[in-house]
Coordinates of C-alpha atoms in Angstrom, one line a residue:
X1 CA -36.5 -9.5 20.0
X2 CA -34.5 -6.6 20.2
X3 CA -33.1 -4.3 17.4
X4 CA -29.4 -4.7 16.8
X5 CA -28.6 -1.2 16.8
X6 CA -24.9 -1.4 16.5
X7 CA -24.7 -2.0 12.9
X8 CA -26.4 1.0 11.9
X9 CA -24.2 3.1 14.4
X10 CA -21.0 1.8 12.9
X11 CA -22.8 2.8 9.6
X12 CA -23.3 6.5 10.9
X13 CA -19.8 6.8 11.9
X14 CA -18.4 5.7 8.1
X15 CA -21.0 7.6 6.3
X16 CA -19.5 10.6 8.1
X17 CA -15.7 10.0 7.6
X18 CA -16.9 9.2 3.8
X19 CA -19.0 12.5 3.6
X20 CA -16.0 14.6 4.9
X21 CA -13.3 12.7 2.8
X22 CA -15.0 13.9 -0.1
X23 CA -16.8 16.9 0.4
X24 CA -14.3 18.9 -1.5
X25 CA -15.4 17.0 -4.6
X26 CA -18.7 18.3 -4.4
X27 CA -17.4 22.1 -5.3
X28 CA -16.5 20.7 -8.9
X29 CA -20.1 19.8 -10.0
X30 CA -19.3 17.0 -11.5
X31 CA -22.4 14.7 -12.8
X32 CA -20.2 11.3 -11.2
X33 CA -19.2 13.3 -7.9
X34 CA -22.8 14.9 -7.7
X35 CA -24.4 11.2 -8.3
X36 CA -22.4 9.8 -5.2
X37 CA -23.0 12.6 -3.0
X38 CA -26.6 11.7 -3.7
X39 CA -25.7 8.3 -2.9
X40 CA -24.0 9.0 0.0
X41 CA -26.5 11.7 1.9
X42 CA -29.4 9.7 0.9
X43 CA -27.7 6.4 2.8
X44 CA -26.8 8.5 5.8
X45 CA -30.1 10.2 6.3
X46 CA -31.6 6.9 6.0
X47 CA -29.2 5.8 8.6
X48 CA -29.6 8.5 11.1
X49 CA -33.5 7.9 10.5
X50 CA -33.2 3.9 11.2
X51 CA -31.3 4.9 14.1
X52 CA -34.3 6.9 15.8
X53 CA -37.0 4.3 14.7
X54 CA -34.9 1.5 16.6
X55 CA -34.6 3.7 19.8
X56 CA -38.1 4.5 19.7
X57 CA -39.8 0.8 19.2
X58 CA -39.9 -0.1 22.3
X59 CA -41.4 3.2 23.5
X60 CA -44.3 2.7 20.9
X61 CA -48.0 3.1 22.1
X62 CA -51.1 3.5 20.5
X63 CA -51.1 7.5 21.6
X64 CA -47.5 8.0 19.7
X65 CA -48.0 5.5 17.5
X66 CA -48.4 8.2 14.2
X67 CA -44.8 9.5 15.2
X68 CA -43.2 5.8 14.9
X69 CA -45.3 5.5 11.7
X70 CA -43.8 9.2 10.2
X71 CA -40.3 7.6 11.0
X72 CA -41.0 4.5 9.1
X73 CA -42.3 6.4 6.2
X74 CA -39.3 8.6 5.8
X75 CA -36.8 5.5 6.5
X76 CA -38.6 3.3 4.0
X77 CA -38.7 6.6 1.3
X78 CA -35.1 6.9 1.7
X79 CA -34.4 3.0 1.7
X80 CA -35.8 2.6 -1.7
X81 CA -34.4 6.0 -2.9
X82 CA -30.6 4.2 -2.3
X83 CA -30.8 1.6 -5.1
X84 CA -32.2 4.6 -7.6
X85 CA -28.9 6.5 -6.3
X86 CA -27.0 3.6 -6.7
X87 CA -27.7 3.0 -10.1
X88 CA -27.3 6.6 -11.6
X89 CA -24.1 6.5 -10.1
X90 CA -23.2 3.3 -12.1
X91 CA -24.4 5.5 -15.0
X92 CA -22.1 8.4 -14.4
X93 CA -19.3 6.0 -15.0
X94 CA -19.2 6.3 -18.6
X95 CA -16.4 7.3 -19.8
X96 CA -17.8 10.4 -21.7
X97 CA -14.4 10.5 -23.9
X98 CA -15.4 7.6 -25.6
X99 CA -19.1 7.5 -25.9
X100 CA -21.5 10.0 -25.0
X101 CA -24.2 8.7 -22.9
X102 CA -27.7 8.7 -24.6
X103 CA -30.4 11.4 -24.2
X104 CA -33.4 9.5 -22.9
X105 CA -36.9 10.6 -24.3
X106 CA -39.4 12.0 -21.3
X107 CA -41.4 8.6 -21.3
X108 CA -38.0 6.8 -20.9
X109 CA -37.1 9.0 -18.0
X110 CA -40.9 8.5 -16.5
X111 CA -40.8 5.2 -16.9
X112 CA -37.3 4.7 -15.2
X113 CA -38.8 7.1 -12.3
X114 CA -42.0 5.8 -11.6
X115 CA -41.3 2.9 -9.5
X116 CA -39.4 5.1 -7.1
X117 CA -41.9 7.6 -6.9
X118 CA -45.0 5.0 -6.7
X119 CA -43.4 3.1 -3.7
X120 CA -42.6 7.0 -2.2
X121 CA -46.2 7.8 -2.5
X122 CA -47.1 4.4 -0.8
X123 CA -44.4 4.9 2.0
X124 CA -45.8 8.6 2.8
X125 CA -49.6 8.0 2.7
X126 CA -49.1 4.6 5.0
X127 CA -49.3 6.7 8.2
X128 CA -52.7 7.6 7.4
X129 CA -54.0 4.1 7.8
X130 CA -53.7 0.8 10.4
X131 CA -54.9 -1.1 7.6
X132 CA -52.9 -5.1 8.5
X133 CA -53.5 -5.5 4.6
X134 CA -52.2 -2.4 3.0
X135 CA -50.2 -0.6 5.3
X136 CA -46.6 -0.4 5.5
X137 CA -46.4 -0.8 9.2
X138 CA -49.4 -1.3 11.3
X139 CA -49.9 -1.3 15.3
X140 CA -50.9 -4.8 16.8
X141 CA -53.5 -4.1 19.5
X142 CA -53.6 -7.4 20.8
X143 CA -49.8 -7.9 21.0
X144 CA -49.4 -4.0 21.7
X145 CA -46.3 -4.0 19.2
X146 CA -46.0 -2.4 15.6
X147 CA -45.5 -5.2 13.0
X148 CA -44.5 -4.9 9.4
X149 CA -46.8 -5.8 6.8
X150 CA -46.0 -8.6 4.0
X151 CA -47.7 -6.3 1.4
X152 CA -45.9 -3.3 2.3
X153 CA -42.6 -5.7 2.3
X154 CA -43.2 -6.8 -1.4
X155 CA -43.6 -3.4 -2.5
X156 CA -40.3 -2.1 -1.1
X157 CA -38.5 -5.5 -2.0
X158 CA -40.3 -5.2 -5.8
X159 CA -38.9 -1.2 -6.3
X160 CA -35.3 -2.2 -5.2
X161 CA -35.1 -5.3 -7.4
X162 CA -36.0 -3.0 -10.4
X163 CA -33.5 -0.5 -10.0
X164 CA -30.6 -3.0 -8.5
X165 CA -31.5 -4.5 -12.2
X166 CA -31.5 -1.3 -13.8
X167 CA -28.1 -1.1 -12.3
X168 CA -27.0 -4.1 -14.0
X169 CA -28.4 -3.3 -17.5
X170 CA -26.4 -0.2 -17.7
X171 CA -23.1 -2.1 -16.6
X172 CA -24.2 -4.7 -18.9
X173 CA -25.0 -1.7 -21.8
X174 CA -22.2 0.3 -21.4
X175 CA -19.6 -2.0 -20.4
X176 CA -16.9 -1.0 -23.4
X177 CA -17.2 2.6 -22.1
X178 CA -16.7 2.2 -18.2
X179 CA -13.1 1.5 -17.0
X180 CA -12.6 -2.5 -16.3
X181 CA -12.0 -2.2 -12.6
X182 CA -14.7 0.2 -11.9
X183 CA -17.0 -2.3 -13.4
X184 CA -15.8 -5.2 -11.3
X185 CA -16.1 -3.0 -8.2
X186 CA -19.7 -1.7 -8.7
X187 CA -20.7 -5.3 -10.1
X188 CA -19.2 -6.6 -7.0
X189 CA -20.8 -4.1 -4.6
X190 CA -24.1 -4.4 -6.3
X191 CA -23.9 -8.1 -5.2
X192 CA -23.3 -7.3 -1.9
X193 CA -26.1 -5.1 -1.6
X194 CA -28.5 -7.4 -3.0
X195 CA -26.8 -10.3 -0.1
X196 CA -27.1 -8.3 2.7
X197 CA -31.0 -7.5 1.5
X198 CA -32.1 -11.0 1.4
X199 CA -30.2 -11.6 4.6
X200 CA -32.6 -9.0 6.3
X201 CA -35.4 -10.1 5.3
X202 CA -34.6 -13.6 7.6
X203 CA -32.5 -11.7 10.3
X204 CA -34.5 -8.4 10.5
X205 CA -34.2 -6.9 13.8
X206 CA -30.2 -6.7 12.4
X207 CA -29.1 -4.0 10.4
X208 CA -27.4 -5.2 8.0
X209 CA -28.9 -3.3 5.1
X210 CA -27.7 -0.3 6.6
X211 CA -23.7 -1.3 7.2
X212 CA -23.6 -3.0 3.7
X213 CA -24.9 0.4 2.2
X214 CA -22.1 2.5 4.4
X215 CA -19.4 -0.1 3.5
X216 CA -20.2 0.1 -0.1
X217 CA -20.1 4.0 -0.3
X218 CA -16.5 3.8 1.9
X219 CA -15.3 1.2 -1.4
X220 CA -16.4 3.4 -4.0
X221 CA -14.9 6.2 -2.2
X222 CA -12.1 4.5 -1.8
X223 CA -11.5 2.5 -5.2
X224 CA -13.8 4.9 -7.9
X225 CA -14.0 8.3 -6.2
X226 CA -10.1 8.3 -5.2
X227 CA -10.3 11.9 -4.4
X228 CA -6.4 12.0 -3.5
X229 CA -5.4 11.2 -6.9
X230 CA -7.2 14.6 -8.1
X231 CA -7.1 16.7 -5.0
X232 CA -4.0 18.0 -3.1
X233 CA -4.5 17.9 0.6
X234 CA -2.0 19.9 1.7
X235 CA -2.0 23.0 -1.0
X236 CA -5.8 22.7 -0.7
X237 CA -6.2 22.6 -4.7
X238 CA -7.0 20.3 -7.3
X239 CA -4.3 19.1 -9.6
X240 CA -3.7 18.2 -13.4
X241 CA -5.7 15.4 -13.0
X242 CA -8.7 16.9 -11.8
X243 CA -8.4 19.5 -14.2
X244 CA -8.8 17.1 -17.1
X245 CA -11.9 15.6 -15.4
X246 CA -13.7 18.9 -14.8
X247 CA -12.9 19.9 -18.6
X248 CA -13.9 16.6 -20.0
X249 CA -17.2 17.1 -18.0
X250 CA -17.6 20.4 -19.3
X251 CA -17.1 19.2 -23.1
X252 CA -19.6 16.2 -22.4
X253 CA -22.2 18.5 -21.7
X254 CA -21.7 20.7 -24.2
X255 CA -21.3 23.4 -21.6
X256 CA -19.2 27.0 -22.5
X257 CA -16.8 27.4 -20.4
X258 CA -13.7 29.9 -19.7
X259 CA -10.1 28.6 -18.7
X260 CA -7.6 31.0 -17.3
X261 CA -4.1 29.8 -17.3
X262 CA -1.9 31.6 -14.6
X263 CA 2.0 31.4 -15.0
X264 CA 4.4 32.8 -12.6
X265 CA 7.3 34.2 -14.3
X266 CA 11.0 32.8 -13.3
X267 CA 9.4 30.1 -11.5
X268 CA 12.2 28.0 -12.2
X269 CA 14.6 30.3 -10.0
X270 CA 12.1 30.2 -7.5
X271 CA 11.6 27.2 -7.2
X272 CA 15.4 26.4 -6.8
X273 CA 16.1 29.8 -4.7
X274 CA 13.7 30.0 -2.0
X275 CA 14.0 26.4 -0.6
X276 CA 11.2 23.7 -0.6
X277 CA 9.4 25.0 2.5
X278 CA 8.9 28.2 1.1
X279 CA 8.1 27.3 -2.3
X280 CA 5.0 25.5 -0.3
X281 CA 4.5 28.5 1.3
X282 CA 4.2 30.5 -1.5
X283 CA 2.2 27.9 -3.3
X284 CA -0.3 28.2 -0.5
X285 CA -0.5 31.5 -0.6
X286 CA -1.3 31.8 -4.1
X287 CA -3.6 29.5 -4.4
X288 CA -5.8 30.8 -0.9
X289 CA -5.7 34.0 -2.9
X290 CA -7.3 32.3 -5.7
X291 CA -10.1 30.5 -4.2
X292 CA -11.1 33.8 -2.3
X293 CA -11.2 35.8 -5.1
X294 CA -13.3 33.0 -6.9
X295 CA -15.6 31.6 -4.9
X296 CA -18.6 30.7 -6.9
X297 CA -19.0 29.1 -10.4
X298 CA -15.1 28.8 -10.4
X299 CA -12.8 26.1 -9.8
X300 CA -8.7 26.3 -8.8
X301 CA -5.9 23.9 -10.5
X302 CA -2.7 23.4 -9.3
X303 CA -1.2 22.4 -12.8
X304 CA 3.0 22.4 -11.7
X305 CA 4.9 25.1 -9.8
X306 CA 4.2 28.4 -11.1
X307 CA 1.5 27.0 -13.5
X308 CA -2.6 27.3 -12.4
X309 CA -5.5 26.8 -14.0
X310 CA -9.4 28.7 -13.3
X311 CA -11.8 27.0 -14.7
X312 CA -15.1 29.2 -14.8
X313 CA -18.4 28.6 -15.7
X314 CA -19.6 31.5 -18.1
X315 CA -22.3 33.6 -17.0
X316 CA -24.2 37.2 -18.1
X317 CA -22.2 38.7 -14.8
X318 CA -18.6 37.1 -15.6
X319 CA -17.4 36.8 -19.0
X320 CA -14.0 36.3 -20.4
X321 CA -13.3 40.3 -20.5
X322 CA -14.5 40.6 -16.9
X323 CA -12.7 38.0 -15.5
X324 CA -9.6 38.4 -16.8
X325 CA -9.5 42.3 -15.4
X326 CA -10.3 41.3 -12.2
X327 CA -7.9 38.4 -12.1
X328 CA -5.2 40.5 -13.3
X329 CA -6.0 43.0 -10.9
X330 CA -6.0 40.7 -7.6
X331 CA -2.8 39.1 -8.6
X332 CA -0.9 42.4 -9.4
X333 CA 0.4 42.8 -5.9
X334 CA 3.3 42.4 -3.3
X335 CA 2.9 38.8 -1.9
X336 CA 3.9 37.9 1.3
X337 CA 4.2 34.5 3.0
X338 CA 6.2 32.9 6.3
X339 CA 8.7 35.8 6.8
X340 CA 9.3 36.6 3.1
X341 CA 7.9 39.4 0.5
X342 CA 8.5 39.1 -3.3
X343 CA 7.4 41.0 -6.3
X344 CA 6.1 38.0 -8.6
X345 CA 5.3 38.4 -12.4
X346 CA 2.3 36.6 -13.5
X347 CA 1.2 36.3 -17.3
X348 CA -2.6 35.3 -17.9
X349 CA -4.1 33.5 -20.7
X350 CA -7.8 33.2 -21.3
X351 CA -9.5 30.5 -23.3
X352 CA -13.0 29.8 -24.3
X353 CA -14.4 26.4 -24.8
X354 CA -15.8 25.8 -28.9
X355 CA -14.2 28.9 -29.8
X356 CA -10.5 28.8 -29.1
X357 CA -10.7 25.0 -28.2
X358 CA -12.9 21.9 -28.9
X359 CA -11.2 19.2 -26.8
X360 CA -8.7 18.8 -23.5
X361 CA -5.6 18.1 -25.1
X362 CA -5.8 21.6 -27.0
X363 CA -6.1 23.1 -24.0
X364 CA -3.4 21.4 -22.7
X365 CA -1.3 21.9 -25.4
X366 CA -2.5 25.8 -25.9
X367 CA -1.3 26.2 -21.8
X368 CA 1.8 24.6 -22.6
X369 CA 2.1 27.0 -25.6
X370 CA 1.9 30.0 -23.7
X371 CA 4.0 29.0 -21.0
X372 CA 7.1 27.9 -22.8
X373 CA 6.7 30.8 -25.9
X374 CA 8.8 33.7 -25.3
X375 CA 6.1 35.5 -27.7
X376 CA 3.8 36.2 -25.3
X377 CA 5.0 38.4 -22.3
X378 CA 2.5 40.4 -22.2
X379 CA 0.4 40.4 -18.6
X380 CA -2.7 39.4 -20.5
X381 CA -3.4 37.0 -23.4
X382 CA -6.3 36.0 -25.2
X383 CA -6.1 32.5 -27.1
X384 CA -7.9 34.2 -29.8
X385 CA -5.5 36.8 -30.2
X386 CA -2.4 33.9 -30.8
X387 CA -1.0 32.5 -33.6
X388 CA -2.5 28.5 -33.4
X389 CA -0.6 27.6 -36.0
X390 CA 2.2 26.0 -34.0
X391 CA -0.6 23.9 -32.2
X392 CA -2.4 23.0 -35.7
X393 CA 0.9 21.7 -36.9
X394 CA 1.4 19.6 -33.8
X395 CA -2.1 18.0 -34.6
X396 CA -1.1 17.6 -38.0
X397 CA 2.3 15.6 -36.8
X398 CA 0.6 13.7 -34.2
X399 CA -1.8 12.1 -36.6
X400 CA 0.7 11.9 -39.2
X401 CA 2.6 9.6 -37.2
X402 CA -0.2 7.2 -36.2
X403 CA -1.3 7.3 -39.3
X404 CA 2.3 6.4 -41.1
X405 CA 2.5 3.4 -38.3
X406 CA -0.7 2.5 -39.4
X407 CA -0.3 2.7 -43.2
X408 CA 3.3 2.2 -43.5
X409 CA 4.1 5.5 -44.4
X410 CA 7.3 5.4 -42.5
X411 CA 10.7 4.4 -44.5
X412 CA 14.4 4.3 -43.6
X413 CA 16.8 5.9 -45.8
X414 CA 20.5 5.4 -45.7
X415 CA 22.9 8.1 -45.8
X416 CA 26.9 6.7 -46.9
X417 CA 30.3 7.6 -44.8
X418 CA 33.2 8.3 -46.3
X419 CA 36.0 6.3 -44.7
X420 CA 39.2 8.2 -45.0
X421 CA 41.5 5.0 -43.9
X422 CA 39.8 3.3 -47.2
X423 CA 39.3 6.5 -49.5
X424 CA 36.0 5.2 -49.8
X425 CA 32.3 4.8 -48.7
X426 CA 32.1 1.8 -46.3
X427 CA 29.7 2.8 -43.8
X428 CA 26.3 4.2 -43.8
X429 CA 23.6 5.6 -41.2
X430 CA 20.3 4.6 -41.1
X431 CA 17.9 7.6 -41.1
X432 CA 14.2 7.6 -40.3
X433 CA 11.4 9.3 -42.9
X434 CA 7.7 10.0 -42.3
X435 CA 5.2 10.9 -45.1
X436 CA 1.7 12.3 -44.8
X437 CA -1.4 11.2 -46.1
X438 CA -0.5 13.4 -49.2
X439 CA 2.9 11.9 -49.9
X440 CA 5.0 14.7 -48.2
X441 CA 7.7 14.2 -45.7
X442 CA 7.4 15.5 -42.3
X443 CA 11.0 16.8 -40.8
X444 CA 12.6 14.0 -38.5
X445 CA 13.6 17.3 -36.4
X446 CA 9.5 18.2 -36.3
X447 CA 8.0 14.4 -35.7
X448 CA 10.9 12.6 -33.7
X449 CA 10.0 15.2 -30.5
X450 CA 6.5 14.5 -30.3
X451 CA 6.8 10.9 -30.8
X452 CA 8.9 11.0 -27.9
X453 CA 6.1 12.7 -26.2
X454 CA 3.5 10.5 -26.5
X455 CA 5.4 7.1 -26.8
X456 CA 4.9 6.4 -30.7
X457 CA 8.7 6.3 -30.2
X458 CA 9.0 3.2 -29.3
X459 CA 7.2 1.5 -32.4
X460 CA 9.1 3.9 -34.9
X461 CA 12.4 2.8 -33.1
X462 CA 11.7 -0.9 -33.3
X463 CA 10.6 -0.7 -37.3
X464 CA 13.5 1.1 -38.3
X465 CA 15.9 -1.5 -36.2
X466 CA 14.1 -4.2 -37.6
X467 CA 13.9 -2.7 -41.1
X468 CA 17.9 -2.6 -40.8
X469 CA 18.5 -5.6 -40.0
X470 CA 15.9 -7.3 -42.7
X471 CA 17.9 -5.2 -45.5
X472 CA 21.4 -6.5 -44.4
X473 CA 19.9 -10.4 -44.4
X474 CA 18.9 -9.8 -48.1
X475 CA 22.4 -8.4 -49.6
X476 CA 26.1 -9.7 -49.9
X477 CA 27.4 -6.9 -47.3
X478 CA 31.2 -7.3 -48.7
X479 CA 29.6 -7.1 -52.4
X480 CA 28.4 -3.5 -51.3
X481 CA 31.5 -3.1 -49.0
X482 CA 29.3 -2.0 -46.0
X483 CA 31.5 -2.5 -42.8
X484 CA 29.2 -0.9 -40.3
X485 CA 25.3 0.4 -40.1
X486 CA 24.7 3.7 -37.9
X487 CA 21.4 3.3 -36.3
X488 CA 20.4 6.1 -34.0
X489 CA 18.7 5.3 -30.2
X490 CA 16.3 7.8 -29.0
X491 CA 16.7 9.1 -25.6
X492 CA 13.3 7.3 -24.4
X493 CA 14.2 4.1 -25.8
X494 CA 18.1 4.6 -24.1
X495 CA 15.6 4.5 -20.3
X496 CA 13.7 1.5 -21.4
X497 CA 15.5 -1.8 -18.7
X498 CA 15.3 -4.2 -21.3
X499 CA 16.1 -2.6 -24.3
X500 CA 19.4 -4.6 -25.1
X501 CA 17.1 -7.5 -25.3
X502 CA 14.7 -6.2 -27.9
X503 CA 17.9 -5.2 -30.0
X504 CA 19.7 -8.6 -29.6
X505 CA 16.2 -10.6 -30.5
X506 CA 16.0 -8.7 -33.6
X507 CA 19.7 -9.2 -34.7
X508 CA 19.6 -13.0 -33.9
X509 CA 16.1 -13.4 -35.7
X510 CA 17.8 -12.2 -38.8
X511 CA 21.3 -13.8 -38.3
X512 CA 23.0 -10.8 -38.5
X513 CA 26.7 -10.6 -37.2
X514 CA 26.7 -7.7 -34.8
X515 CA 30.1 -6.4 -35.8
X516 CA 27.8 -4.7 -38.5
X517 CA 25.9 -2.7 -36.1
X518 CA 26.8 0.6 -34.7
X519 CA 24.5 2.2 -32.4
X520 CA 24.4 5.8 -32.1
X521 CA 23.3 7.4 -28.6
X522 CA 22.6 11.3 -28.0
X523 CA 24.6 12.9 -25.3
X524 CA 21.2 14.0 -23.6
X525 CA 20.6 10.0 -23.5
X526 CA 23.9 9.8 -21.1
X527 CA 22.6 12.6 -19.0
X528 CA 19.2 11.7 -18.3
X529 CA 19.7 8.3 -17.2
X530 CA 23.2 7.1 -16.9
X531 CA 22.4 3.9 -14.5
X532 CA 20.3 2.1 -17.0
X533 CA 22.1 3.4 -20.5
X534 CA 25.4 1.9 -18.8
X535 CA 23.4 -1.4 -18.1
X536 CA 22.2 -1.4 -22.0
X537 CA 25.4 -0.4 -23.3
X538 CA 27.1 -3.3 -21.3
X539 CA 25.0 -6.0 -22.5
X540 CA 25.1 -4.7 -25.7
X541 CA 28.9 -4.5 -26.2
X542 CA 28.9 -8.0 -24.9
X543 CA 26.6 -9.1 -27.7
X544 CA 29.6 -7.5 -30.0
X545 CA 27.4 -4.3 -30.8
X546 CA 29.2 -1.6 -31.5
X547 CA 28.5 2.1 -29.7
X548 CA 29.2 5.5 -30.2
X549 CA 28.1 8.4 -29.0
X550 CA 25.9 11.0 -31.6
X551 CA 26.0 14.6 -32.1
X552 CA 29.1 15.0 -29.5
X553 CA 28.7 19.0 -28.7
X554 CA 25.2 19.9 -29.5
X555 CA 24.5 19.7 -25.5
X556 CA 25.8 19.8 -22.5
X557 CA 29.2 18.0 -23.2
X558 CA 30.3 16.0 -19.8
X559 CA 33.8 14.5 -20.2
X560 CA 32.9 11.9 -17.3
X561 CA 30.7 10.1 -19.4
X562 CA 32.9 9.8 -22.2
X563 CA 35.5 8.2 -20.0
X564 CA 32.8 5.9 -17.8
X565 CA 30.8 4.3 -21.1
X566 CA 32.3 2.0 -23.4
X567 CA 31.7 4.5 -26.4
X568 CA 34.2 3.5 -29.2
X569 CA 33.7 6.1 -31.5
X570 CA 32.6 10.2 -31.2
X571 CA 30.4 11.7 -34.1
X572 CA 30.6 15.5 -33.8
X573 CA 28.0 17.8 -34.3
X574 CA 27.8 19.5 -37.7
X575 CA 27.3 22.6 -36.1
X576 CA 30.6 22.3 -34.4
X577 CA 32.4 21.4 -38.0
X578 CA 30.7 24.5 -39.4
X579 CA 31.5 27.3 -37.1
X580 CA 35.0 26.2 -37.2
X581 CA 35.4 27.1 -40.8
X582 CA 34.2 30.7 -39.7
X583 CA 35.4 31.4 -36.3
X584 CA 39.6 30.5 -35.6
X585 CA 38.7 30.2 -31.8
X586 CA 35.9 27.4 -33.0
X587 CA 39.1 26.1 -35.0
X588 CA 41.3 25.6 -32.4
X589 CA 38.1 23.7 -30.0
X590 CA 37.7 21.3 -32.8
X591 CA 41.4 20.6 -33.2
X592 CA 42.1 19.8 -29.6
X593 CA 38.7 18.1 -29.2
X594 CA 39.6 15.7 -31.9
X595 CA 43.0 15.3 -30.6
X596 CA 41.6 14.3 -27.3
X597 CA 39.6 11.9 -28.4
X598 CA 42.2 10.3 -30.7
X599 CA 44.4 9.8 -27.5
X600 CA 41.7 8.3 -25.7
X601 CA 41.4 5.4 -28.5
X602 CA 38.5 6.8 -30.1
X603 CA 37.2 6.8 -33.9
X604 CA 36.1 10.2 -34.8
X605 CA 33.0 11.2 -37.5
X606 CA 32.7 14.5 -38.5
X607 CA 28.9 15.7 -39.5
X608 CA 27.8 17.9 -42.1
X609 CA 30.8 17.5 -44.6
X610 CA 29.1 19.8 -47.6
X611 CA 32.4 21.0 -49.6
X612 CA 35.7 19.7 -50.5
X613 CA 37.3 22.5 -48.5
X614 CA 35.8 21.0 -45.2
X615 CA 37.0 17.3 -46.1
X616 CA 40.1 18.1 -46.7
X617 CA 40.5 20.2 -43.8
X618 CA 38.4 17.7 -41.2
X619 CA 41.3 14.8 -43.0
X620 CA 44.1 17.1 -42.1
X621 CA 42.8 17.2 -38.5
X622 CA 42.4 13.2 -38.2
X623 CA 39.1 12.6 -38.9
X624 CA 38.4 9.0 -39.4
X625 CA 35.1 9.1 -41.1
X626 CA 33.1 12.0 -43.1
X627 CA 29.5 12.3 -43.5
X628 CA 27.8 15.1 -45.3
X629 CA 26.2 16.3 -48.8
X630 CA 29.5 16.4 -50.2
X631 CA 29.5 12.3 -50.4
X632 CA 26.0 12.0 -50.4
X633 CA 22.2 13.0 -49.4
X634 CA 20.0 10.4 -47.4
X635 CA 18.8 8.4 -50.0
X636 CA 15.8 5.3 -50.2
X637 CA 17.6 1.5 -50.0
X638 CA 17.6 1.0 -53.8
X639 CA 19.5 3.9 -54.3
X640 CA 21.8 3.7 -51.6
X641 CA 22.6 0.1 -52.7
X642 CA 23.5 1.4 -56.2
X643 CA 25.6 4.0 -54.7
X644 CA 27.7 1.4 -52.9
X645 CA 27.7 -0.9 -55.3
X646 CA 29.2 1.7 -58.0
X647 CA 31.7 3.2 -55.2

């Protein structure tokens, strides 16, 4: 019966495509990528030798038998190595940021590799014997054909079974530290390979094993390796996800490495001025230059337009000082690309692992700090020389936010609002307060932007709205003369598609009449996401909740939003209020702003009222409500209720 070689030929093409597609990842020198390449290369070589032995098998004679035996030895040596390489690849899927893989003892390592070593030795020495009992294959002189011995079959299947079980045990032991999708795909592929190996036993002449190994390699490439997620093939550079992978790998291996951040000044200008096509050509030129100058022990990453990074494994020849001197010399030139020439200005910053940074997030924060801060205008800066108090402050604030949410350190304070028409306090604004682990307040101006970045603003916003509704449900609103409670909405909250549902459900659960709620939306929210915001505002307005525009004048004022969105109240930013008492032109601007808003039928709230003089002047200008320290500072809930009862 002839071998069905078509399966093996198809497998060879699949292996070739996979290796070419993933070739660029090999440069990163990461355990996961190296393990995948080992698995792919071993399988590919086994497949090529399998094709050679299948083609050669019809021509085997007693004279050339030794050649066929050598091919068999090489093939089966590689075949038993495939499940071992596959199991090791599974071991590299463990998320080292969540769990540091065990460092096994020498005895344990030897025990793991011993079956593979013995099997390979057996395959290699087998050609020197032609024994029907112990040889891997022997030549049947009566039938003039090669025969696979039962003993050899048992040896190889035992070895493959051991490493298949090893792969399963890895998945079971580290299941909590492997991404769920990767875990399921790995187990599925392992099951398919075991099934194909069993099928190969009964259909020896069909090359099921070769084809199944190639398909498993292809599946791993598409669904676990995913080169497209970490590599920009158009530019020929790794992206931010690749940067994270490499940095976390070096940290997990406790390797000392150097990161050089390269920032192009005026990147925003060039991105707008030179057009999309020329912007791509410029980046291609920059990336190509960086790749050519640093070929060894270095990877180039494009984090975003105008922001690049090099990750260099430090050695005796290439340390921080020499690397920085070299890179600055290479990028200090006139850049020519397409038909353009530009004098680009770059700034560089170096940071060394375990001296300046301890983990990936610190590197990203430091690069962001270096990129955005106006302090660092020199061509060459070291993280060691930088004042990193801001970064430490950010870490402290983030920790305070997470612990505050976890340990109930958030509080809602209330600042009463004076009604000009009633000549007394009748409204209030709810303000969030956060305490750190020592009981000290963290400024909202510091923690709100960070909460918006890391997503905790959703939990904070929900806490504030729920707390206000709970407080209102426990008191007699008429007794305290509370006509309206202003609650701030973050920009991030405003772009949630179902924001209105969440707020209405909370209000309904506490049975708070909608007319007591006024939602203050910042001006930047209307600019960033007008479509989603308009949808939310219409739904909230239909529910009877009042809407106001907060901090008017603090950003890019856009009258079109005031005209198109259902605001009933405008809160003028304290900056404009204060300037109007210092600058006559600012006073005119404030006066005309109030007149315009009144003509549009809107109520006016003036923030930042701190003196009697300011109060009197703002009342004369026609403001409806006044808010500031002159009337009351923000106070805790009980103090606020006492103030309102006395008022």
